[in-house]
mmCIF file of C-alpha atoms in Angstrom:
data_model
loop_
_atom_site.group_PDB
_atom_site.id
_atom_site.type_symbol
_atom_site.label_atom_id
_atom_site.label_comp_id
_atom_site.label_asym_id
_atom_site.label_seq_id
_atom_site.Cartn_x
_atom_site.Cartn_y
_atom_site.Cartn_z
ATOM 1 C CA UNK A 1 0.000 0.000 0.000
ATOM 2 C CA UNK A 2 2.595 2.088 0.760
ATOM 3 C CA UNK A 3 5.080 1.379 -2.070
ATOM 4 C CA UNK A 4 1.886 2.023 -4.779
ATOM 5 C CA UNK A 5 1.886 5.538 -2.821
ATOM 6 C CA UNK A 6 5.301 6.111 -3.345
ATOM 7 C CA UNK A 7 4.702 4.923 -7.042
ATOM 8 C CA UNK A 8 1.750 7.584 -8.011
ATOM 9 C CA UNK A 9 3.515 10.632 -5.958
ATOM 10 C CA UNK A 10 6.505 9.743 -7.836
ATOM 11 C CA UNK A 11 4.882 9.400 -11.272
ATOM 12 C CA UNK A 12 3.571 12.663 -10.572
ATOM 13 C CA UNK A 13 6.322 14.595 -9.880
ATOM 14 C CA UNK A 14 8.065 12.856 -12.813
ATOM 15 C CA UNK A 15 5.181 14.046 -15.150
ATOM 16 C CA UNK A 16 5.527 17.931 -13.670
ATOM 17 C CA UNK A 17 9.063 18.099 -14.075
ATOM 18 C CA UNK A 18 9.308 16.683 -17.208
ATOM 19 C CA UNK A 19 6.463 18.928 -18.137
ATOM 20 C CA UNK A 20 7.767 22.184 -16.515
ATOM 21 C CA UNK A 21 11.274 21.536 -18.518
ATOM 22 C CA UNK A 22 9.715 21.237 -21.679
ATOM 23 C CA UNK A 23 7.584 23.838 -21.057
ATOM 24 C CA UNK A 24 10.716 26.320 -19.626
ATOM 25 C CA UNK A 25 12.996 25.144 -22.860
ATOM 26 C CA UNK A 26 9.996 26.275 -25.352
ATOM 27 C CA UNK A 27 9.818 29.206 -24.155
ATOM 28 C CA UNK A 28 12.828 30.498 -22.890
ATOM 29 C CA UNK A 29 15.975 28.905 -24.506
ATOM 30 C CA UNK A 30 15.335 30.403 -28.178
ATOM 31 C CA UNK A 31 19.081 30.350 -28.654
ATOM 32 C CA UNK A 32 19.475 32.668 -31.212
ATOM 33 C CA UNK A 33 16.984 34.505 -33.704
ATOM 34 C CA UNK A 34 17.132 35.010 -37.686
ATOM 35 C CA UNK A 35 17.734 38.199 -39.235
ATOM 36 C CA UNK A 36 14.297 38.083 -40.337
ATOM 37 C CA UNK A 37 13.292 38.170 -37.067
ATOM 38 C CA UNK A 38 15.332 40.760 -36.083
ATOM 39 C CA UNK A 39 14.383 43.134 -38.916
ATOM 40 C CA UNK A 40 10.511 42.302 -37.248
ATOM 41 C CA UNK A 41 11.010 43.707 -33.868
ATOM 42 C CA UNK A 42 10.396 47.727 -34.130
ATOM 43 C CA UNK A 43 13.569 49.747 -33.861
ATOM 44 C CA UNK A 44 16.570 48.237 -32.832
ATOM 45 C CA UNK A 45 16.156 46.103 -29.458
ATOM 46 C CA UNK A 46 18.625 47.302 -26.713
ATOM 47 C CA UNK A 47 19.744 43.886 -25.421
ATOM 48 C CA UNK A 48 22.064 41.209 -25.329
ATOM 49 C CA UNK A 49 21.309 39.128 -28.356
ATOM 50 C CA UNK A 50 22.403 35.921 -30.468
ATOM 51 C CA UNK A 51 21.786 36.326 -34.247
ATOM 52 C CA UNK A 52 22.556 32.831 -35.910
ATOM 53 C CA UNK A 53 22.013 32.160 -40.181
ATOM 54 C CA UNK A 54 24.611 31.636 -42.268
ATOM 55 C CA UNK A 55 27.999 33.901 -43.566
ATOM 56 C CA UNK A 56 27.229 35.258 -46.375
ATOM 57 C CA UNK A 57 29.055 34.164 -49.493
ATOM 58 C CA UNK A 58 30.901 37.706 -50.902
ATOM 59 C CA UNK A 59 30.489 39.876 -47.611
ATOM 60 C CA UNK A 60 33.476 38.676 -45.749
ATOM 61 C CA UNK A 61 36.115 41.672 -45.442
ATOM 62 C CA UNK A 62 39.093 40.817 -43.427
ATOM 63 C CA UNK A 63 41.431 42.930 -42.503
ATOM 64 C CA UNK A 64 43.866 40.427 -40.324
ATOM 65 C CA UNK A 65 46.567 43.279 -39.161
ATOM 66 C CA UNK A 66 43.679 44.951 -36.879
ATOM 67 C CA UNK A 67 41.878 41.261 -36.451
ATOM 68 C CA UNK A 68 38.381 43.026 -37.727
ATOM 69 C CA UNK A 69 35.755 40.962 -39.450
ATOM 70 C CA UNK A 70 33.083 42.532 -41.142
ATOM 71 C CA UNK A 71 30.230 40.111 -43.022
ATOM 72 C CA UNK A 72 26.418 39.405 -43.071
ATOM 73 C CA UNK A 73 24.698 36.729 -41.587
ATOM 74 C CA UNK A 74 21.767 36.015 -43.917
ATOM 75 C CA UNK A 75 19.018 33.288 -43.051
ATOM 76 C CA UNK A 76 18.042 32.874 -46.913
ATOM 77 C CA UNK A 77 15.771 35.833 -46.752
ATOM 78 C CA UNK A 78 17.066 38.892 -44.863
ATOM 79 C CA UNK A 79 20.750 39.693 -44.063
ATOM 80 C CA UNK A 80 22.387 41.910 -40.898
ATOM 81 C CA UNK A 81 25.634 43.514 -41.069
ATOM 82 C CA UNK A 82 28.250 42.046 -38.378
ATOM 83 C CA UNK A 83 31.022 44.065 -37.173
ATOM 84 C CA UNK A 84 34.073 41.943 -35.010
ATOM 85 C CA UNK A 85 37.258 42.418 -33.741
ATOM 86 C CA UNK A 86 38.752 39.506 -32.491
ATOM 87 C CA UNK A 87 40.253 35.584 -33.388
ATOM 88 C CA UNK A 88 36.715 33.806 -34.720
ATOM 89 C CA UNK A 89 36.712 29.632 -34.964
ATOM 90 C CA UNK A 90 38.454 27.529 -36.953
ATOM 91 C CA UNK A 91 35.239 26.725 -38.842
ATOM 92 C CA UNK A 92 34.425 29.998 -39.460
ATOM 93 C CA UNK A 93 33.956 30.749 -43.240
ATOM 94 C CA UNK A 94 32.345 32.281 -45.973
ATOM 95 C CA UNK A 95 28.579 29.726 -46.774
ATOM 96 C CA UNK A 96 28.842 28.115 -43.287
ATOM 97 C CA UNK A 97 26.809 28.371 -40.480
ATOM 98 C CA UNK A 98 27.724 31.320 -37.897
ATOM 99 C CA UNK A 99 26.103 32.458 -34.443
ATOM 100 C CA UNK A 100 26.933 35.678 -33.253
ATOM 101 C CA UNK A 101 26.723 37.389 -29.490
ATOM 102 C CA UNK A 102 26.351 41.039 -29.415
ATOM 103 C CA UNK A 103 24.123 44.217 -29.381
ATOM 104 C CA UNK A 104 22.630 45.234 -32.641
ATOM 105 C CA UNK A 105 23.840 49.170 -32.682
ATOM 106 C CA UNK A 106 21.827 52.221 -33.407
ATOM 107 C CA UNK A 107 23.539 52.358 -36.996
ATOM 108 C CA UNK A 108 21.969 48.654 -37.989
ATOM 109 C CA UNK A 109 25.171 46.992 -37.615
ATOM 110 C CA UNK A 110 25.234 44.046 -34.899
ATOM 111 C CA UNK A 111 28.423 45.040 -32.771
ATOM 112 C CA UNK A 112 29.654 41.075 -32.137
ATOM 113 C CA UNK A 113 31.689 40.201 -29.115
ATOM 114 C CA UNK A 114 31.515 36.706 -29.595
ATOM 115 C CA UNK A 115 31.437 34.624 -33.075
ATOM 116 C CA UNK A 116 30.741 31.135 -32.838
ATOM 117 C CA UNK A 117 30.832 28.687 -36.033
ATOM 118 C CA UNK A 118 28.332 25.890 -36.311
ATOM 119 C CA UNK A 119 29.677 22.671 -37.649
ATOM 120 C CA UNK A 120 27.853 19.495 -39.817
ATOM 121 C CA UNK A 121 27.597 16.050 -38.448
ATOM 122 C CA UNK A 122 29.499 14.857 -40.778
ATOM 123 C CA UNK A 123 33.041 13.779 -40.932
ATOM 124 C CA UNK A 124 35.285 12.684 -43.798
ATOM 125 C CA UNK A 125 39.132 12.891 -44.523
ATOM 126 C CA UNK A 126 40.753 14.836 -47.371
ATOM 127 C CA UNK A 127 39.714 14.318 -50.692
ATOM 128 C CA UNK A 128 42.431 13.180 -53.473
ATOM 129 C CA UNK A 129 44.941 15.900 -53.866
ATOM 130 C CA UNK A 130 43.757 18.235 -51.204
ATOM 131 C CA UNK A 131 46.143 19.844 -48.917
ATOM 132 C CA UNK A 132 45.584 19.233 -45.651
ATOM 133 C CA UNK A 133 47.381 22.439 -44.415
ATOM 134 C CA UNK A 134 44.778 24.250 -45.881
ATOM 135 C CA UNK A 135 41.795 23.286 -43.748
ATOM 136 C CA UNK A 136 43.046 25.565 -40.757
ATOM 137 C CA UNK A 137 44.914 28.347 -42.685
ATOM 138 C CA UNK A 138 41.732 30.929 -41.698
ATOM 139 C CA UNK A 139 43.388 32.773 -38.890
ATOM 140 C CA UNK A 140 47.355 33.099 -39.917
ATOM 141 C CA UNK A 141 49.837 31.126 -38.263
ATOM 142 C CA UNK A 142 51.645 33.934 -35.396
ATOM 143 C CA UNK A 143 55.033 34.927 -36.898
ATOM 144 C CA UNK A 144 57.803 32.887 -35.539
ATOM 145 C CA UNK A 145 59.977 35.110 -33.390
ATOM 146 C CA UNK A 146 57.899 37.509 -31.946
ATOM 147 C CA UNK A 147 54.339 36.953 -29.663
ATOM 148 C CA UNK B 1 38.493 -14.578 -12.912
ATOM 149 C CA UNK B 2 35.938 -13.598 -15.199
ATOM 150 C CA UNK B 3 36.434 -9.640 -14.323
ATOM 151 C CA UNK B 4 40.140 -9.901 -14.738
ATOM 152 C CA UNK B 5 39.325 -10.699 -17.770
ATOM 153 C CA UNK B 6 36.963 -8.076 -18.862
ATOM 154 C CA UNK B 7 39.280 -5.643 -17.030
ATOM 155 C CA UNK B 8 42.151 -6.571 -19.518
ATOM 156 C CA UNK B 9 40.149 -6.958 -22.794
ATOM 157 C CA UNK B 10 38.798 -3.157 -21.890
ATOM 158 C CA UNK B 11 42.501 -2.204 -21.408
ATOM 159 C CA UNK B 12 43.498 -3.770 -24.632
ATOM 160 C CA UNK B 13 40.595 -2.275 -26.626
ATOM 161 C CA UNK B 14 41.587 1.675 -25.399
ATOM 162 C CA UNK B 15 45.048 1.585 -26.359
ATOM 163 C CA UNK B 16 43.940 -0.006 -29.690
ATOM 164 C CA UNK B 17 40.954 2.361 -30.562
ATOM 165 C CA UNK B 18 43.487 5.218 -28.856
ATOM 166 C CA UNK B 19 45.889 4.269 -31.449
ATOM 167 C CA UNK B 20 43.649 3.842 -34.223
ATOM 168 C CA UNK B 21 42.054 7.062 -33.581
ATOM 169 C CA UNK B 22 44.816 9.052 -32.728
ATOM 170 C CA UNK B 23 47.352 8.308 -35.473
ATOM 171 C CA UNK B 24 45.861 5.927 -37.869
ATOM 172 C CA UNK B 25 42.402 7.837 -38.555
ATOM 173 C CA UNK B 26 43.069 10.477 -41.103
ATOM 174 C CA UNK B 27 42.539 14.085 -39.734
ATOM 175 C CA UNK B 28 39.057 15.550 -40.677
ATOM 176 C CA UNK B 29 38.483 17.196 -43.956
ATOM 177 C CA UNK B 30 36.975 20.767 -42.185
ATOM 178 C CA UNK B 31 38.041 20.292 -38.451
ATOM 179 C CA UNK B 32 41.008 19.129 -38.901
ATOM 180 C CA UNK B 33 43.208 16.974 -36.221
ATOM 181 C CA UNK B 34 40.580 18.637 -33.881
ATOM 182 C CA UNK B 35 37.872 15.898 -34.989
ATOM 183 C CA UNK B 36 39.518 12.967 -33.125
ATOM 184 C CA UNK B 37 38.094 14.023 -29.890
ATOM 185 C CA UNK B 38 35.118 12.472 -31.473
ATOM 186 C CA UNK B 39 36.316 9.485 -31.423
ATOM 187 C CA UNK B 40 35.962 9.670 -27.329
ATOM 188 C CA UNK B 41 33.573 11.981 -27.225
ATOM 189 C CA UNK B 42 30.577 9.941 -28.614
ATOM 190 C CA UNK B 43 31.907 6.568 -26.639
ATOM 191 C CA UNK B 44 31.399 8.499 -23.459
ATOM 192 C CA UNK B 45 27.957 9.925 -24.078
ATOM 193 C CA UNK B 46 26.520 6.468 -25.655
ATOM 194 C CA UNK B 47 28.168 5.152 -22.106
ATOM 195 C CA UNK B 48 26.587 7.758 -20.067
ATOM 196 C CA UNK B 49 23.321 7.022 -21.725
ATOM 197 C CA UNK B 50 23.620 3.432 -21.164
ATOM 198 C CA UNK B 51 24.666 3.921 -17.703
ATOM 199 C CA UNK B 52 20.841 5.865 -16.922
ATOM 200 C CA UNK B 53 19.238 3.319 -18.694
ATOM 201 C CA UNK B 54 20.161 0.777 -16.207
ATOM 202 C CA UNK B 55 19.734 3.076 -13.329
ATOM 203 C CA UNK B 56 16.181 3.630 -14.562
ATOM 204 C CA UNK B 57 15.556 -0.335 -15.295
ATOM 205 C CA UNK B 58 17.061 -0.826 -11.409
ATOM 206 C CA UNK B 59 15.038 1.894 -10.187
ATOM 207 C CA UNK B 60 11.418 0.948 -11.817
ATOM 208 C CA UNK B 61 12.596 -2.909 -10.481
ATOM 209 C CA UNK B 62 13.236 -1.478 -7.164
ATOM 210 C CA UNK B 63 10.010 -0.027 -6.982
ATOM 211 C CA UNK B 64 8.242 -2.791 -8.238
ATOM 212 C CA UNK B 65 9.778 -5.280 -6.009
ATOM 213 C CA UNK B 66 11.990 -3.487 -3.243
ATOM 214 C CA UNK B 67 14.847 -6.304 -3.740
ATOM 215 C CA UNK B 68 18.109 -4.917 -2.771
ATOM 216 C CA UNK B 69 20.213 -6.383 -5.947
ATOM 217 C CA UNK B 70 18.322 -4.070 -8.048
ATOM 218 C CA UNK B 71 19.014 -0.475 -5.782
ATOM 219 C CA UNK B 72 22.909 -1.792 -6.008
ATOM 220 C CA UNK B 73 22.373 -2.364 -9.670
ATOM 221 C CA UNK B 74 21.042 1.231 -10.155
ATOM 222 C CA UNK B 75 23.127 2.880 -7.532
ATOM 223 C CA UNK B 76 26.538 1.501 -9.114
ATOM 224 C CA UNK B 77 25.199 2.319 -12.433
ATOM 225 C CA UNK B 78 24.453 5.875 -11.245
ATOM 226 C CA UNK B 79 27.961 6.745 -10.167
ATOM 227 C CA UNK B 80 29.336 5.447 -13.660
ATOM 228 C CA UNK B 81 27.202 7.159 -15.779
ATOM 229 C CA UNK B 82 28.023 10.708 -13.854
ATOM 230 C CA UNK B 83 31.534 9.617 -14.416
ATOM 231 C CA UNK B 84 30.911 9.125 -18.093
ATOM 232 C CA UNK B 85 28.847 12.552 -18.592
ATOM 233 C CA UNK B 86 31.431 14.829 -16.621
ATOM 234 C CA UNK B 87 34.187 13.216 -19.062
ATOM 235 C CA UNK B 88 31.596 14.306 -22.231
ATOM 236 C CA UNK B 89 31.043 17.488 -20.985
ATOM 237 C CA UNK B 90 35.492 18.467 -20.491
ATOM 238 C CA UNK B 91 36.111 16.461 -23.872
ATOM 239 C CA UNK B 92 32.902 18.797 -25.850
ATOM 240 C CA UNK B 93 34.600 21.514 -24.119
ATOM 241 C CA UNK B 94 37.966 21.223 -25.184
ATOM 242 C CA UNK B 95 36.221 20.309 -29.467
ATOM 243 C CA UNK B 96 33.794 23.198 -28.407
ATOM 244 C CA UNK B 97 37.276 26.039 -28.307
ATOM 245 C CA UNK B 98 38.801 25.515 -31.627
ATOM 246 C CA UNK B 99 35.553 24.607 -33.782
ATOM 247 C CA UNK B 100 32.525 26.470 -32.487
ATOM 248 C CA UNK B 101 35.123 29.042 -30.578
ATOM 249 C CA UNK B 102 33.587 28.813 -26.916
ATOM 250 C CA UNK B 103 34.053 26.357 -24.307
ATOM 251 C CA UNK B 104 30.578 26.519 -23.148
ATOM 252 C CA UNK B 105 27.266 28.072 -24.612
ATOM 253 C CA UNK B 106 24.050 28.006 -23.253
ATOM 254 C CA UNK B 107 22.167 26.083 -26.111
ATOM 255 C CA UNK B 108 19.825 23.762 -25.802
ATOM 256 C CA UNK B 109 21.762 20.345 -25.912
ATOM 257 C CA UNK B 110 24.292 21.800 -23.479
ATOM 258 C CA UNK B 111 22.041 22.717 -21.068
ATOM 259 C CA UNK B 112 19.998 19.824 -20.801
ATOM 260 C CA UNK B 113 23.521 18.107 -20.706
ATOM 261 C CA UNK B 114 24.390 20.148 -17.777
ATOM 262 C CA UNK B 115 20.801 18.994 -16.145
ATOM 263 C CA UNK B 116 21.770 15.581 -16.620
ATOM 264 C CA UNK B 117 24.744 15.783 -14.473
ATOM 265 C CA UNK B 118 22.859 18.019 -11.946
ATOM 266 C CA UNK B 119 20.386 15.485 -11.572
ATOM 267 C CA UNK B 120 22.445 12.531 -11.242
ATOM 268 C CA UNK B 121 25.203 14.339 -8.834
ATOM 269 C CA UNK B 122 22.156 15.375 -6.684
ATOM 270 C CA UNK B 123 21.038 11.641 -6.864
ATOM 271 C CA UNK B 124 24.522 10.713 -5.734
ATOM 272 C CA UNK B 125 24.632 13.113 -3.101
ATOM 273 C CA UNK B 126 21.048 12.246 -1.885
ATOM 274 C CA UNK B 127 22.240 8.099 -1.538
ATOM 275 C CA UNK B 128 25.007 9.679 0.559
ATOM 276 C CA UNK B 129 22.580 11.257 2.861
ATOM 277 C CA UNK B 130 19.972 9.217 3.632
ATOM 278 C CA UNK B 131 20.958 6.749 6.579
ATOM 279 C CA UNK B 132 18.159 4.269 6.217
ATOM 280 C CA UNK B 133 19.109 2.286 3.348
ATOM 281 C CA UNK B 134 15.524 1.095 2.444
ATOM 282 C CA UNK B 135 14.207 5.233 2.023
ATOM 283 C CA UNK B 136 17.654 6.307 0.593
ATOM 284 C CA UNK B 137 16.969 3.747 -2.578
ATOM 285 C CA UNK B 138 13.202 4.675 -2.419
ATOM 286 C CA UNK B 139 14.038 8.435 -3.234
ATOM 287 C CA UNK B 140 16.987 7.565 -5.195
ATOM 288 C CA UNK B 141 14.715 5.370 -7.432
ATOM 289 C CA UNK B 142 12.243 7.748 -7.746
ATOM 290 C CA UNK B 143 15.068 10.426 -8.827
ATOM 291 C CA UNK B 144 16.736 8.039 -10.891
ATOM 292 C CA UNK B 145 14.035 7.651 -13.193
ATOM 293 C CA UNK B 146 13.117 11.498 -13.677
ATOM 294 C CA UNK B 147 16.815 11.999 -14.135
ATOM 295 C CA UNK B 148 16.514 9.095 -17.310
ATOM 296 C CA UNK B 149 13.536 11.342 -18.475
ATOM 297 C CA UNK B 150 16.463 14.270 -19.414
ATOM 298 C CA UNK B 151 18.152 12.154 -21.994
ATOM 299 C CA UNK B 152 15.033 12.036 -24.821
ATOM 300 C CA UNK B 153 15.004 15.529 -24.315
ATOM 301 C CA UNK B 154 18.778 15.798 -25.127
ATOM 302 C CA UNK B 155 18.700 13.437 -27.982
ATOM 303 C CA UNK B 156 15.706 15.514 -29.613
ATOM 304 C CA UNK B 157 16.976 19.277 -28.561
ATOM 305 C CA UNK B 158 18.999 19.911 -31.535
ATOM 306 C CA UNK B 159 15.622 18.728 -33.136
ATOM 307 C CA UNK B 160 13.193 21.037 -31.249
ATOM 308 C CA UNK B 161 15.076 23.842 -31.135
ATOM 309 C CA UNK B 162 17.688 26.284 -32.099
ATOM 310 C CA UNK B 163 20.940 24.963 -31.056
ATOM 311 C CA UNK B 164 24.789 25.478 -31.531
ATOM 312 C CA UNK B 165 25.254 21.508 -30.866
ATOM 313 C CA UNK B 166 24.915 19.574 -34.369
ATOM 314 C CA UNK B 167 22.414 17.159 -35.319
ATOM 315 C CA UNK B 168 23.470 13.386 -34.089
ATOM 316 C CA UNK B 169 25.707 11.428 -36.813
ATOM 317 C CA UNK B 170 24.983 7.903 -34.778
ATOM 318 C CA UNK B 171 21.854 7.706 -33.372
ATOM 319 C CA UNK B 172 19.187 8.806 -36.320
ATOM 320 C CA UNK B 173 16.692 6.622 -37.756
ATOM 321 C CA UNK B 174 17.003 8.933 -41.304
ATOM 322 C CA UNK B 175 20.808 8.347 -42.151
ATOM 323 C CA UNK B 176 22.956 5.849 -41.617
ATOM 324 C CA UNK B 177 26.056 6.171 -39.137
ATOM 325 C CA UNK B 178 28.198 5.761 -42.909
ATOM 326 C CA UNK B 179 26.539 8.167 -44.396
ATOM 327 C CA UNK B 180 27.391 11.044 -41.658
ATOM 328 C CA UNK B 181 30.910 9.412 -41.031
ATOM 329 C CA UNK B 182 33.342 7.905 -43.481
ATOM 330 C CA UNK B 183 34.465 4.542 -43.102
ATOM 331 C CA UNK B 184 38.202 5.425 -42.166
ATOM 332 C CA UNK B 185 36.633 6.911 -38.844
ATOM 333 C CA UNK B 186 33.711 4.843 -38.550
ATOM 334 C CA UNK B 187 35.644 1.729 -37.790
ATOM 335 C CA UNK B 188 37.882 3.545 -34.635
ATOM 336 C CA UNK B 189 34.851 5.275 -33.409
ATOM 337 C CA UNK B 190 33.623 1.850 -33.102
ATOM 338 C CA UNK B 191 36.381 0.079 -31.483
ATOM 339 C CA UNK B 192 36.479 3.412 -29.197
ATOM 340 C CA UNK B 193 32.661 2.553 -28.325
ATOM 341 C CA UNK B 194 33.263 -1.204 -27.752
ATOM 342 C CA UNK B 195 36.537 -0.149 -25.458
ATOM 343 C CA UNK B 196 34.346 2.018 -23.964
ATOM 344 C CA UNK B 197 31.014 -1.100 -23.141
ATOM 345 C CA UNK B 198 33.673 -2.896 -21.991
ATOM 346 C CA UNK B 199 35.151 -0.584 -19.537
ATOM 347 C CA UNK B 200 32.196 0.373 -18.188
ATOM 348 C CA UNK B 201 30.867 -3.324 -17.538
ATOM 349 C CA UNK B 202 34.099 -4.087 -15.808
ATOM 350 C CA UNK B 203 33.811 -0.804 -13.931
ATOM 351 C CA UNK B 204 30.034 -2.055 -13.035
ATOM 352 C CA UNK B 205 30.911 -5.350 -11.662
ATOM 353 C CA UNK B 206 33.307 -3.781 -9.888
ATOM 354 C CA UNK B 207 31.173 -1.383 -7.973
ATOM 355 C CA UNK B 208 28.301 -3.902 -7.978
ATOM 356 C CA UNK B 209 31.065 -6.159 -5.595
ATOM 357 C CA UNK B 210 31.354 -3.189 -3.738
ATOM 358 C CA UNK B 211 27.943 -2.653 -2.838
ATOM 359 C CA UNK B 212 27.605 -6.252 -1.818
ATOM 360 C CA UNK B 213 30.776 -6.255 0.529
ATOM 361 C CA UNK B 214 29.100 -3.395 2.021
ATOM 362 C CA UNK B 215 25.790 -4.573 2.613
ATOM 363 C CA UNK B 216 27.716 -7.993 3.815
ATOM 364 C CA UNK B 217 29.452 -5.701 6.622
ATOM 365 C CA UNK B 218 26.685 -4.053 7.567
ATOM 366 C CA UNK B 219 24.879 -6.734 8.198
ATOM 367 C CA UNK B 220 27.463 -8.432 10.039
ATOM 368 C CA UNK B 221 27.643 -5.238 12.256
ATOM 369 C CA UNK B 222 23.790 -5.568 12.936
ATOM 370 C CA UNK B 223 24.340 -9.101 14.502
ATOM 371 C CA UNK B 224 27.568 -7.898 16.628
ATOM 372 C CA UNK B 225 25.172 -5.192 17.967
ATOM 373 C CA UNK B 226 22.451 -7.233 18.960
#
């Protein structure tokens, strides 16, 4: 008698929590939003955001001597200009997937302080005749000789 | 005998899928030499989530029929498997700084990940706690199963939602594990994985002796007291 009350109290609580989790992640972990969403809030929110889409293919300008980045991040429909200073990921490239931290700034330009680079589940070695040393040639090698 | 034996075969299987996955495994296309963290990455996770399943099997048994063999089972299982996720959490941490470029974000996957090992520590801590062995596996039981309920919600929460984490390449009814990883990784991923089974069996028997030699002093204690 008493184990079966153990059983239903339990079952409950299991039921609540698993509710109240999937109910807390639905509504409150929406990791990142689109450009598109962005460009649908009125004027430019004042917050702590994560825009995530992909780089756009032809808006990367790198200038590596000041370490500033300067692309879009497009989800297929609308685009935001990204400004960063700083070393972005590995995996960070022109056509690939991208998540930025930041505030969006009063000029329309999301001011990034982080840049994070989404990656496929897929793995695969080299194909014939690539160079290897090429896959993580992105962010130059430090000079030898010098910090 | 038979758990020297598993003890050595896991031994043998690590430094082989080490080796195989280390330096025979060709470095990854994009990630580069990076990638072979996958390679025990994935073994602990699968491991971890093995490691709840039998906690939650012990703990619905437990319930069911309040025999002590089964709170050991779950118990020994429990400490394992938060063995096994704190290992998946460092090793995604350490893949997480060159690829994505953060140790830690607060996406979906990761979080829940976190939970996992929240819940499971707490369990740990609770088994601690409790003096009265029958009430400490009753609650620990009843948290070991709502614990199990976080890993669905993992699994599907680069599904559900927006997340950093990507989509599974093993565990996906829509793709095969070769199509997502090719067959020069595939194979020391899955000696990795078996190294891993084996290692945690051997590390189960092992605590499951230990729970026994415990309950055998305790007992013996009871009857000096009386």
């Amino acid at each position: 008698m008493k184990r079966r009350r153990f059983l239903i109290g339990g079952l409950v609580i299991v039921g609540a929590l698993a509710y109240l989790i999937y109910g807390a992640m639905q509504n409150a972990v929406v990791y990142f939003v689109t450009p598109s969403e962005l460009h649908a809030e009125t004027g430019a929110p004042d917050r702590f955001l994560r825009v995530g889409g992909m780089v756009l293919p032809g808006s990367l300008e790198k200038d590596l001597g000041r370490r500033t980045f300067r692309f879009r991040i497009s989800d297929g429909q609308e685009s935001i200009a990204v400004f960063f200073q700083g070393v972005p990921p590995d995996l960070f490239s022109e056509g690939k997937g991208a998540v930025v931290e930041g505030r969006l700034g009063k000029d329309g330009i999301f001011q990034a302080s982080t840049v994070m680079a989404k990656h496929a589940e897929e793995y695969s070695p080299h194909k014939e005749g690539e160079d290897p040393s090429t896959v993580r040639s992105f962010v130059p090698a430090r000079p030898t000789g010098g910090p | 005998m038979a758990r020297r034996i598993l003890g050595t075969l896991a031994l043998l299987l690590i430094l082989t899928g080490l080796y195989w996955g280390l330096v025979e495994a060709p470095p990854d296309a994009r990630q580069g030499e990076t990638q072979r963290i996958m390679y025990l990455h994935i073994p602990s996770i699968l491991v971890a989530y093995l490691a709840f399943f039998i906690v939650f099997v012990g703990s619905c048994l437990y319930l069911w029929k309040g025999e002590r063999r089964d709170d050991n089972l779950a118990h020994s299982a429990a400490e394992i498997g938060v063995l096994f996720t704190a290992l998946t959490i460092v090793e995604g941490s350490i893949w997480g700084k060159p690829t994505w470029g953060v140790w830690w974000t607060w996406d979906a996957r990761l979080t829940l990940t976190a939970i996992l090992l929240l819940i499971f520590s707490a369990y740990l801590l609770l088994r601690s706690l409790i003096e009265d062995p029958r009430r400490g596996a009753v609650s620990g039981a009843i948290l070991g199963i709502i614990g199990f309920l976080d890993i669905p919600l993992i699994h599907m929460s680069v599904y559900w939602w927006r997340t950093l984490h990507q989509p599974p390449s093993i565990l996906r009814p829509d793709k095969a594990p070769w199509d997502n990883i090719d067959p020069a990784m595939l194979w020391p991923l899955g000696i990795n994985f078996l190294a891993f089974l084996v290692l945690f069996f051997y590390l189960l028997s092992l605590r499951i002796h230990l729970g026994e030699v415990v309950d055998r002093v305790r007992r013996s204690r009871l009857y000096a007291a009386d």
